[in-house]
Amino acid sequence: MKPAPFDYAAPNSIEEAVALLARHDGAARPIAGGQSLMSVLAFRLAAPALLVDLGRIPGLDAITIGADGVTLGARVRWRDIEKDGRLSGAHPLLAAAIAHVAHYQIRNRGTVGGSLAHADPAAEMPGIAVVCGAEITIVGARGERTVAAGEFFTGALATVLDTDELIVAVRLPPWPAGRRWGFEEFARRRGDFALAGIAAFYDTDAAGRARDVRIGVIGATNRPCRLPAAEAALEGRIVDDTAIAAAAAATRASVDPPDDLHAPAAYRRALAATLLERALARARR
Amino acid sequence: MTVRFDVNGRRAEVAVEPRTSLADCLRHHLGLTGTHLACEHGVCGACTVLVDGEAVRSCLMLAVQAEGRSVVTVEGLSNDAALSPLQAAFRRHHALQCGFCTPGMITTAHALLTEEPDADADRIREVLSGNLCRCTGYVGIVEAVLEARAAYRGHKADAAS
């Protein structure tokens, strides 16, 4: 299908873009790579009066690595992350997860900010932001604010973003050397949205026990979230087969996916637990 | 709106509605019907073109977003004198049957081999996973792209010397 008609503006600054969004009071939508929005428009799930293209705004495409972690500008593309050789050391979980995002052509245009704003429950970037405790910087008509990723997503395709607000960056906290981690997802075709995915990481104390355990899930819940019960099953313990089995059982009990076209609920629940086992097996190697 | 960009090395200036996709602009306004449209929502890869040398789905990009860019379609990857190395390899390996997906396969493979002329079979399969073919079963396509690598290694060496 073809999108319904809309007007188009390509402002040169964030201030101009925000002013355009504010003036249209919910009838305007921002577009960057368009890799989610274009199909939404084609299906006429949205019919905005105006598209505000962020493509000409300078300063949104930097990847900054520093003492406060990894900051990704909103217009950083999957390709940019893939090609940035620093990230496999500075944030290996991010690099591994982003390797699963979409297909070759989409990776050349799809952006970090677009994925966060679109908020697909199965998307990798929102999941990584939540499990890592990222901060999302947002600019709107009333100024700038920073929102914790855990509070940013409110449901499937739903966020706290107001209609006049834009994501400008997301910051992932520093990744200590020696942190144990694993990322596993399953999709029927590589690059398609995951039926489920798990990110798991922890640090280890002098006795080899897991500390600051984080476990996040995508695809099996209505928004990306952490699994506190599974984290608690590992916290302060040696990550051995028994501990992994306990965390997997907690995962099965924690997720409550609906039946849908792609998989029955029981399948997704079992898949999440299996992926957790695999992620932890990788983490403890 | 008026949008100006290069297509296959030529300057194009086109009046389009903002909602016009790059794919529809290429086909309907510029007559470049080698770019094929199937799903029109970013799943099948048939409409792949190169924008500033990178493979993109032209159904997921607005024509107005091509302003000032350089676009290459499958027409720009061929000439009347001889088959290109990818075209020749596709013919040799029976890498097409109905041919509908072929322009997307050729443009995607060209982008890949230009950047990664040593791509192995796994990498080629991974990249082509975004292009659906309902006839061949993909084996011939992968073999053709593997064979065409030699020509791209040559180009890279030429460019360097």
Short mmCIF file of C-alpha atoms in Angstrom, two decimals:
data_model
loop_
_atom_site.label_atom_id
_atom_site.label_comp_id
_atom_site.label_asym_id
_atom_site.label_seq_id
_atom_site.Cartn_x
_atom_site.Cartn_y
_atom_site.Cartn_z
CA MET A 1 0.00 0.00 0.00
CA LYS A 2 0.94 3.63 -0.32
CA PRO A 3 1.06 6.07 2.59
CA ALA A 4 -1.68 8.68 2.99
CA PRO A 5 -0.53 12.14 1.82
CA PHE A 6 1.60 14.23 4.17
CA ASP A 7 3.75 17.35 4.10
CA TYR A 8 7.49 17.13 4.56
CA ALA A 9 10.03 19.34 6.30
CA ALA A 10 13.76 18.84 6.74
CA PRO A 11 14.91 21.32 9.40
CA ASN A 12 18.56 22.07 10.13
CA SER A 13 18.38 22.14 13.93
CA ILE A 14 16.77 20.30 16.82
CA GLU A 15 15.06 23.52 17.94
CA GLU A 16 13.41 23.92 14.54
CA ALA A 17 12.36 20.26 14.50
CA VAL A 18 10.84 20.47 17.98
CA ALA A 19 9.04 23.70 17.08
CA LEU A 20 7.50 22.01 14.03
CA LEU A 21 6.38 19.03 16.11
CA ALA A 22 4.93 21.30 18.81
CA ARG A 23 3.09 23.46 16.30
CA HIS A 24 1.36 20.43 14.81
CA ASP A 25 0.25 19.15 18.21
CA GLY A 26 0.43 15.41 17.60
CA ALA A 27 -0.24 15.52 13.84
CA ALA A 28 3.48 15.51 12.97
CA ARG A 29 5.93 12.61 13.26
CA PRO A 30 9.72 12.66 13.16
CA ILE A 31 11.49 10.45 10.62
CA ALA A 32 15.18 9.54 10.42
CA GLY A 33 16.08 6.26 8.70
CA GLY A 34 12.39 5.45 8.37
CA GLN A 35 12.99 1.70 8.62
CA SER A 36 10.09 1.25 11.05
CA LEU A 37 7.97 4.29 10.21
CA MET A 38 7.84 3.74 6.44
CA SER A 39 6.05 0.40 6.82
CA VAL A 40 3.76 1.89 9.47
CA LEU A 41 2.86 4.59 6.93
CA ALA A 42 2.50 2.07 4.09
CA PHE A 43 -0.01 0.07 6.15
CA ARG A 44 -1.69 3.37 7.10
CA LEU A 45 -1.36 2.50 10.77
CA ALA A 46 -0.34 6.15 11.07
CA ALA A 47 -1.33 9.05 8.85
CA PRO A 48 0.56 12.12 10.04
CA ALA A 49 -0.07 15.52 8.44
CA LEU A 50 3.66 16.29 8.48
CA LEU A 51 6.90 14.31 8.55
CA VAL A 52 9.83 16.10 10.16
CA ASP A 53 13.02 14.63 8.69
CA LEU A 54 15.92 14.64 11.16
CA GLY A 55 18.45 13.81 8.44
CA ARG A 56 19.96 17.28 8.14
CA ILE A 57 20.41 18.04 11.83
CA PRO A 58 24.12 18.01 12.68
CA GLY A 59 25.56 16.28 15.75
CA LEU A 60 23.18 13.35 16.10
CA ASP A 61 25.38 10.64 14.61
CA ALA A 62 28.33 10.39 17.01
CA ILE A 63 29.42 7.32 18.96
CA THR A 64 31.25 8.61 22.06
CA ILE A 65 33.16 6.30 24.38
CA GLY A 66 34.34 7.77 27.67
CA ALA A 67 34.50 7.39 31.44
CA ASP A 68 30.71 7.72 31.65
CA GLY A 69 30.12 4.87 29.22
CA VAL A 70 29.04 4.62 25.60
CA THR A 71 26.84 7.39 24.22
CA LEU A 72 25.06 6.81 20.94
CA GLY A 73 23.57 9.75 19.05
CA ALA A 74 19.97 9.20 18.00
CA ARG A 75 20.89 8.94 14.32
CA VAL A 76 23.68 6.36 14.78
CA ARG A 77 22.88 3.50 12.41
CA TRP A 78 23.28 -0.23 13.03
CA ARG A 79 25.96 -0.17 10.35
CA ASP A 80 27.89 2.50 12.28
CA ILE A 81 27.89 0.33 15.41
CA GLU A 82 28.90 -2.74 13.40
CA LYS A 83 31.82 -0.88 11.79
CA ASP A 84 33.09 0.80 14.99
CA GLY A 85 35.94 -1.46 16.06
CA ARG A 86 36.11 0.11 19.55
CA LEU A 87 32.75 -1.24 20.67
CA SER A 88 33.67 -4.93 20.84
CA GLY A 89 35.88 -3.91 23.77
CA ALA A 90 33.98 -0.91 25.13
CA HIS A 91 30.59 -2.64 25.13
CA PRO A 92 30.69 -6.23 23.85
CA LEU A 93 27.04 -6.89 24.78
CA LEU A 94 25.89 -3.98 22.61
CA ALA A 95 28.05 -5.13 19.70
CA ALA A 96 26.77 -8.72 19.98
CA ALA A 97 23.11 -7.74 20.25
CA ILE A 98 23.23 -5.25 17.39
CA ALA A 99 24.62 -7.99 15.12
CA HIS A 100 21.10 -9.47 15.23
CA VAL A 101 19.25 -6.32 14.14
CA ALA A 102 17.35 -6.64 10.87
CA HIS A 103 18.83 -7.25 7.43
CA TYR A 104 21.80 -5.80 5.53
CA GLN A 105 19.86 -3.08 3.69
CA ILE A 106 17.90 -2.00 6.76
CA ARG A 107 21.09 -1.83 8.82
CA ASN A 108 22.36 0.84 6.43
CA ARG A 109 19.50 3.20 7.35
CA GLY A 110 17.93 2.09 10.63
CA THR A 111 18.85 4.22 13.65
CA VAL A 112 19.25 3.82 17.40
CA GLY A 113 16.81 6.65 18.16
CA GLY A 114 14.25 5.30 15.73
CA SER A 115 14.33 1.86 17.32
CA LEU A 116 13.93 3.28 20.82
CA ALA A 117 11.06 5.55 19.78
CA HIS A 118 9.31 2.79 17.80
CA ALA A 119 9.55 0.53 20.88
CA ASP A 120 8.92 -2.84 19.29
CA PRO A 121 8.87 -5.37 22.17
CA ALA A 122 11.15 -7.72 20.21
CA ALA A 123 13.75 -5.12 19.17
CA GLU A 124 17.32 -5.48 20.43
CA MET A 125 18.27 -1.85 21.15
CA PRO A 126 15.41 -1.18 23.59
CA GLY A 127 16.24 -4.47 25.34
CA ILE A 128 19.91 -3.57 25.71
CA ALA A 129 19.00 -0.08 26.96
CA VAL A 130 16.73 -1.50 29.65
CA VAL A 131 18.99 -4.32 30.87
CA CYS A 132 22.02 -2.00 31.02
CA GLY A 133 20.19 0.79 32.84
CA ALA A 134 20.73 3.28 30.02
CA GLU A 135 19.68 6.91 30.14
CA ILE A 136 17.76 8.37 27.21
CA THR A 137 18.16 12.08 26.53
CA ILE A 138 15.06 13.75 25.11
CA VAL A 139 14.48 17.29 23.85
CA GLY A 140 11.04 18.85 23.58
CA ALA A 141 9.33 22.23 23.54
CA ARG A 142 9.81 22.53 27.31
CA GLY A 143 13.51 21.72 27.18
CA GLU A 144 15.68 18.68 27.77
CA ARG A 145 15.09 15.75 30.10
CA THR A 146 16.75 12.43 30.79
CA VAL A 147 14.68 9.28 31.30
CA ALA A 148 15.88 5.92 32.60
CA ALA A 149 15.35 3.28 29.91
CA GLY A 150 13.45 1.16 32.44
CA GLU A 151 10.83 3.90 32.67
CA PHE A 152 10.86 4.89 29.00
CA PHE A 153 8.89 1.98 27.53
CA THR A 154 5.25 1.81 28.63
CA GLY A 155 3.98 -1.02 26.42
CA ALA A 156 4.14 -2.43 22.91
CA LEU A 157 5.03 0.47 20.56
CA ALA A 158 4.43 2.89 23.45
CA THR A 159 6.85 5.19 25.29
CA VAL A 160 6.81 8.25 27.55
CA LEU A 161 7.77 10.47 24.57
CA ASP A 162 5.44 13.43 24.17
CA THR A 163 4.34 14.42 20.66
CA ASP A 164 6.76 17.39 20.59
CA GLU A 165 9.74 15.39 21.88
CA LEU A 166 12.75 13.87 20.13
CA ILE A 167 15.36 11.41 21.35
CA VAL A 168 18.81 12.93 20.91
CA ALA A 169 21.04 10.30 22.53
CA VAL A 170 21.21 7.19 24.69
CA ARG A 171 24.00 6.55 27.19
CA LEU A 172 24.94 3.06 28.32
CA PRO A 173 26.84 3.01 31.65
CA PRO A 174 30.52 1.94 31.57
CA TRP A 175 31.21 -1.73 30.94
CA PRO A 176 33.90 -3.08 33.29
CA ALA A 177 36.59 -5.32 31.84
CA GLY A 178 36.08 -8.92 32.91
CA ARG A 179 32.29 -8.68 33.12
CA ARG A 180 30.62 -11.98 32.19
CA TRP A 181 27.87 -11.76 29.59
CA GLY A 182 25.80 -13.57 27.00
CA PHE A 183 23.21 -12.58 24.41
CA GLU A 184 20.97 -15.10 22.69
CA GLU A 185 17.91 -14.69 20.52
CA PHE A 186 15.93 -16.88 18.18
CA ALA A 187 14.18 -15.82 14.97
CA ARG A 188 12.96 -18.15 12.21
CA ARG A 189 14.94 -16.14 9.64
CA ARG A 190 18.13 -14.38 10.69
CA GLY A 191 17.47 -10.65 10.90
CA ASP A 192 13.74 -11.01 11.50
CA PHE A 193 12.24 -9.93 14.81
CA ALA A 194 13.13 -12.36 17.57
CA LEU A 195 10.50 -14.74 18.92
CA ALA A 196 12.42 -14.17 22.15
CA GLY A 197 15.82 -12.91 23.21
CA ILE A 198 17.82 -12.82 26.44
CA ALA A 199 20.69 -10.61 27.55
CA ALA A 200 22.47 -11.67 30.75
CA PHE A 201 25.52 -10.27 32.51
CA TYR A 202 27.19 -10.18 35.91
CA ASP A 203 30.44 -9.29 37.57
CA THR A 204 32.28 -11.76 39.80
CA ASP A 205 33.70 -11.26 43.28
CA ALA A 206 36.99 -12.68 44.60
CA ALA A 207 35.30 -16.01 45.39
CA GLY A 208 33.89 -16.25 41.86
CA ARG A 209 30.30 -15.49 42.90
CA ALA A 210 28.00 -13.53 40.60
CA ARG A 211 27.39 -9.91 41.60
CA ASP A 212 25.12 -7.25 40.12
CA VAL A 213 23.33 -9.79 37.97
CA ARG A 214 21.24 -8.35 35.16
CA ILE A 215 18.90 -10.39 33.03
CA GLY A 216 16.73 -8.81 30.36
CA VAL A 217 14.19 -10.24 27.95
CA ILE A 218 12.80 -9.15 24.60
CA GLY A 219 10.07 -10.63 22.44
CA ALA A 220 8.32 -12.58 25.21
CA THR A 221 6.88 -9.58 27.08
CA ASN A 222 4.89 -6.52 25.93
CA ARG A 223 7.98 -4.34 26.39
CA PRO A 224 11.65 -5.00 27.12
CA CYS A 225 12.16 -5.65 30.82
CA ARG A 226 14.44 -7.13 33.44
CA LEU A 227 13.61 -10.38 35.19
CA PRO A 228 14.22 -9.71 38.90
CA ALA A 229 13.36 -13.26 40.00
CA ALA A 230 15.89 -14.76 37.59
CA GLU A 231 18.50 -12.20 38.67
CA ALA A 232 17.87 -13.10 42.34
CA ALA A 233 18.34 -16.79 41.55
CA LEU A 234 21.95 -16.04 40.55
CA GLU A 235 22.92 -13.13 42.79
CA GLY A 236 25.77 -14.07 45.14
CA ARG A 237 26.01 -17.61 43.79
CA ILE A 238 28.53 -19.49 41.72
CA VAL A 239 27.02 -19.74 38.23
CA ASP A 240 26.92 -23.53 37.93
CA ASP A 241 24.38 -25.90 36.40
CA THR A 242 22.16 -25.76 39.50
CA ALA A 243 22.11 -21.97 39.59
CA ILE A 244 21.42 -21.80 35.86
CA ALA A 245 18.52 -24.25 36.22
CA ALA A 246 17.05 -22.11 39.02
CA ALA A 247 17.36 -18.95 36.92
CA ALA A 248 15.75 -20.71 33.95
CA ALA A 249 12.83 -21.84 36.13
CA ALA A 250 12.43 -18.27 37.38
CA THR A 251 12.46 -17.02 33.78
CA ARG A 252 9.73 -19.48 32.78
CA ALA A 253 7.63 -18.31 35.72
CA SER A 254 8.29 -14.60 35.07
CA VAL A 255 7.28 -14.20 31.44
CA ASP A 256 3.63 -14.40 30.42
CA PRO A 257 3.54 -13.95 26.64
CA PRO A 258 0.24 -14.06 24.72
CA ASP A 259 -0.50 -16.65 22.04
CA ASP A 260 -0.03 -15.06 18.65
CA LEU A 261 0.38 -15.83 14.96
CA HIS A 262 4.09 -16.55 15.36
CA ALA A 263 4.17 -18.78 18.42
CA PRO A 264 1.99 -20.12 21.23
CA ALA A 265 2.61 -18.71 24.70
CA ALA A 266 4.08 -21.96 26.03
CA TYR A 267 6.63 -22.01 23.22
CA ARG A 268 7.84 -18.48 23.90
CA ARG A 269 8.04 -19.16 27.63
CA ALA A 270 10.13 -22.29 27.07
CA LEU A 271 12.25 -20.47 24.48
CA ALA A 272 13.05 -17.61 26.88
CA ALA A 273 14.24 -20.12 29.50
CA THR A 274 16.33 -22.04 26.97
CA LEU A 275 17.91 -18.84 25.66
CA LEU A 276 18.74 -17.84 29.24
CA GLU A 277 20.51 -21.19 29.76
CA ARG A 278 22.50 -20.62 26.58
CA ALA A 279 23.35 -17.02 27.45
CA LEU A 280 24.60 -18.05 30.90
CA ALA A 281 26.55 -20.98 29.45
CA ARG A 282 28.32 -18.45 27.26
CA ALA A 283 28.77 -15.98 30.13
CA ARG A 284 30.53 -18.45 32.44
CA ARG A 285 32.96 -19.79 29.82
CA MET B 1 8.18 19.03 -4.10
CA THR B 2 11.21 19.07 -6.34
CA VAL B 3 13.99 16.63 -5.52
CA ARG B 4 17.40 16.55 -7.17
CA PHE B 5 19.77 13.61 -7.07
CA ASP B 6 22.11 11.63 -9.28
CA VAL B 7 20.80 8.42 -10.82
CA ASN B 8 23.30 6.09 -12.46
CA GLY B 9 25.68 9.01 -12.93
CA ARG B 10 23.08 11.38 -14.41
CA ARG B 11 21.48 14.35 -12.74
CA ALA B 12 17.75 13.91 -12.09
CA GLU B 13 15.28 16.59 -11.09
CA VAL B 14 11.83 15.26 -10.29
CA ALA B 15 8.59 16.73 -8.95
CA VAL B 16 7.15 14.26 -6.45
CA GLU B 17 4.61 14.15 -3.66
CA PRO B 18 6.39 13.87 -0.30
CA ARG B 19 4.80 10.45 0.23
CA THR B 20 6.40 9.02 -2.94
CA SER B 21 8.89 6.30 -2.13
CA LEU B 22 12.27 6.33 -3.83
CA ALA B 23 11.19 3.08 -5.51
CA ASP B 24 8.06 4.61 -7.05
CA CYS B 25 10.03 7.69 -8.06
CA LEU B 26 12.60 5.56 -9.88
CA ARG B 27 9.97 3.45 -11.62
CA HIS B 28 7.18 5.91 -12.37
CA HIS B 29 8.96 9.24 -12.70
CA LEU B 30 12.29 8.13 -14.12
CA GLY B 31 11.21 5.00 -16.00
CA LEU B 32 13.83 2.86 -14.30
CA THR B 33 11.66 -0.23 -14.02
CA GLY B 34 14.57 -2.55 -13.32
CA THR B 35 13.96 -1.84 -9.63
CA HIS B 36 11.17 -4.23 -8.65
CA LEU B 37 8.56 -3.79 -5.95
CA ALA B 38 6.94 -6.73 -4.23
CA CYS B 39 6.12 -6.32 -0.54
CA GLU B 40 6.44 -2.51 -0.32
CA HIS B 41 7.14 -2.70 3.41
CA GLY B 42 10.75 -3.72 3.76
CA VAL B 43 10.64 -7.50 3.87
CA CYS B 44 11.48 -8.88 0.43
CA GLY B 45 14.54 -6.90 -0.76
CA ALA B 46 13.44 -6.82 -4.43
CA CYS B 47 13.64 -2.99 -4.51
CA THR B 48 17.23 -2.76 -3.27
CA VAL B 49 19.25 0.10 -4.81
CA LEU B 50 22.53 1.74 -3.84
CA VAL B 51 22.42 5.15 -2.15
CA ASP B 52 25.87 6.70 -1.82
CA GLY B 53 27.22 3.20 -2.42
CA GLU B 54 25.20 1.51 0.34
CA ALA B 55 22.45 -1.02 -0.31
CA VAL B 56 19.06 0.27 0.87
CA ARG B 57 15.46 -0.77 0.38
CA SER B 58 14.02 1.90 -1.91
CA CYS B 59 10.48 1.20 -0.64
CA LEU B 60 11.58 2.28 2.85
CA MET B 61 13.03 5.60 1.77
CA LEU B 62 11.17 8.66 0.57
CA ALA B 63 12.22 10.14 -2.75
CA VAL B 64 12.60 13.51 -1.01
CA GLN B 65 15.15 11.89 1.32
CA ALA B 66 17.36 11.23 -1.72
CA GLU B 67 17.99 14.98 -2.17
CA GLY B 68 21.67 15.49 -3.04
CA ARG B 69 22.46 11.77 -2.92
CA SER B 70 23.87 9.45 -5.53
CA VAL B 71 21.56 6.56 -6.44
CA VAL B 72 22.55 3.53 -8.49
CA THR B 73 19.92 1.07 -9.73
CA VAL B 74 20.36 -2.31 -11.38
CA GLU B 75 20.40 -0.48 -14.74
CA GLY B 76 23.52 1.33 -13.56
CA LEU B 77 25.30 -1.96 -12.89
CA SER B 78 25.07 -3.20 -16.47
CA ASN B 79 26.07 -2.10 -19.93
CA ASP B 80 25.03 -3.11 -23.43
CA ALA B 81 28.44 -4.44 -24.45
CA ALA B 82 28.88 -7.37 -22.10
CA LEU B 83 27.46 -9.04 -19.01
CA SER B 84 28.90 -7.80 -15.73
CA PRO B 85 30.77 -10.38 -13.64
CA LEU B 86 27.72 -10.81 -11.37
CA GLN B 87 25.35 -11.10 -14.33
CA ALA B 88 27.61 -13.66 -16.00
CA ALA B 89 27.92 -15.67 -12.80
CA PHE B 90 24.13 -15.59 -12.24
CA ARG B 91 23.62 -16.96 -15.76
CA ARG B 92 26.28 -19.65 -15.37
CA HIS B 93 24.89 -20.89 -12.04
CA HIS B 94 21.20 -20.66 -12.98
CA ALA B 95 20.83 -18.18 -10.13
CA LEU B 96 17.47 -16.96 -11.45
CA GLN B 97 14.29 -18.48 -12.74
CA CYS B 98 11.43 -15.97 -12.91
CA GLY B 99 13.91 -13.13 -12.36
CA PHE B 100 11.68 -10.93 -10.24
CA CYS B 101 14.05 -10.87 -7.25
CA THR B 102 17.18 -10.69 -9.39
CA PRO B 103 17.66 -6.87 -9.49
CA GLY B 104 17.63 -6.82 -5.69
CA MET B 105 20.02 -9.77 -5.55
CA ILE B 106 22.44 -8.11 -7.98
CA THR B 107 22.42 -4.70 -6.26
CA THR B 108 22.80 -6.26 -2.80
CA ALA B 109 25.60 -8.59 -3.93
CA HIS B 110 27.36 -5.71 -5.69
CA ALA B 111 27.32 -3.59 -2.52
CA LEU B 112 28.60 -6.51 -0.47
CA LEU B 113 31.43 -7.52 -2.81
CA THR B 114 32.52 -3.92 -3.37
CA GLU B 115 33.02 -3.58 0.37
CA GLU B 116 33.93 -7.17 1.21
CA PRO B 117 35.36 -8.95 -1.85
CA ASP B 118 36.47 -11.86 0.36
CA ALA B 119 33.03 -12.50 1.88
CA ASP B 120 32.62 -16.23 2.55
CA ALA B 121 29.51 -18.32 1.90
CA ASP B 122 28.18 -17.73 5.42
CA ARG B 123 28.53 -13.97 5.09
CA ILE B 124 26.91 -14.02 1.65
CA ARG B 125 23.98 -16.04 3.02
CA GLU B 126 23.64 -13.67 5.96
CA VAL B 127 23.55 -10.60 3.72
CA LEU B 128 21.19 -12.19 1.18
CA SER B 129 18.85 -13.28 3.98
CA GLY B 130 17.16 -9.92 3.43
CA ASN B 131 16.29 -10.83 -0.18
CA LEU B 132 13.51 -13.31 -0.84
CA CYS B 133 13.63 -15.63 -3.85
CA ARG B 134 10.68 -18.00 -4.33
CA CYS B 135 12.13 -19.98 -7.24
CA THR B 136 15.73 -21.01 -6.87
CA GLY B 137 16.25 -22.20 -3.31
CA TYR B 138 19.22 -19.79 -3.14
CA VAL B 139 21.99 -22.35 -3.77
CA GLY B 140 22.71 -21.09 -7.28
CA ILE B 141 22.60 -17.49 -6.10
CA VAL B 142 25.18 -18.10 -3.37
CA GLU B 143 27.41 -19.98 -5.80
CA ALA B 144 27.16 -17.14 -8.33
CA VAL B 145 28.09 -14.50 -5.77
CA LEU B 146 30.99 -16.64 -4.54
CA GLU B 147 32.29 -16.93 -8.08
CA ALA B 148 31.89 -13.19 -8.82
CA ARG B 149 34.19 -12.32 -5.91
CA ALA B 150 37.26 -12.76 -8.11
CA ALA B 151 36.25 -9.84 -10.33
CA TYR B 152 35.72 -7.55 -7.33
CA ARG B 153 39.12 -8.44 -5.87
CA GLY B 154 40.54 -7.39 -9.23
CA HIS B 155 38.70 -4.06 -9.13
CA LYS B 156 39.96 -3.37 -5.66
CA ALA B 157 43.54 -4.09 -6.74
CA ASP B 158 43.12 -1.85 -9.81
CA ALA B 159 41.79 0.96 -7.67
CA ALA B 160 44.73 0.65 -5.29
CA SER B 161 47.42 0.60 -8.00
#
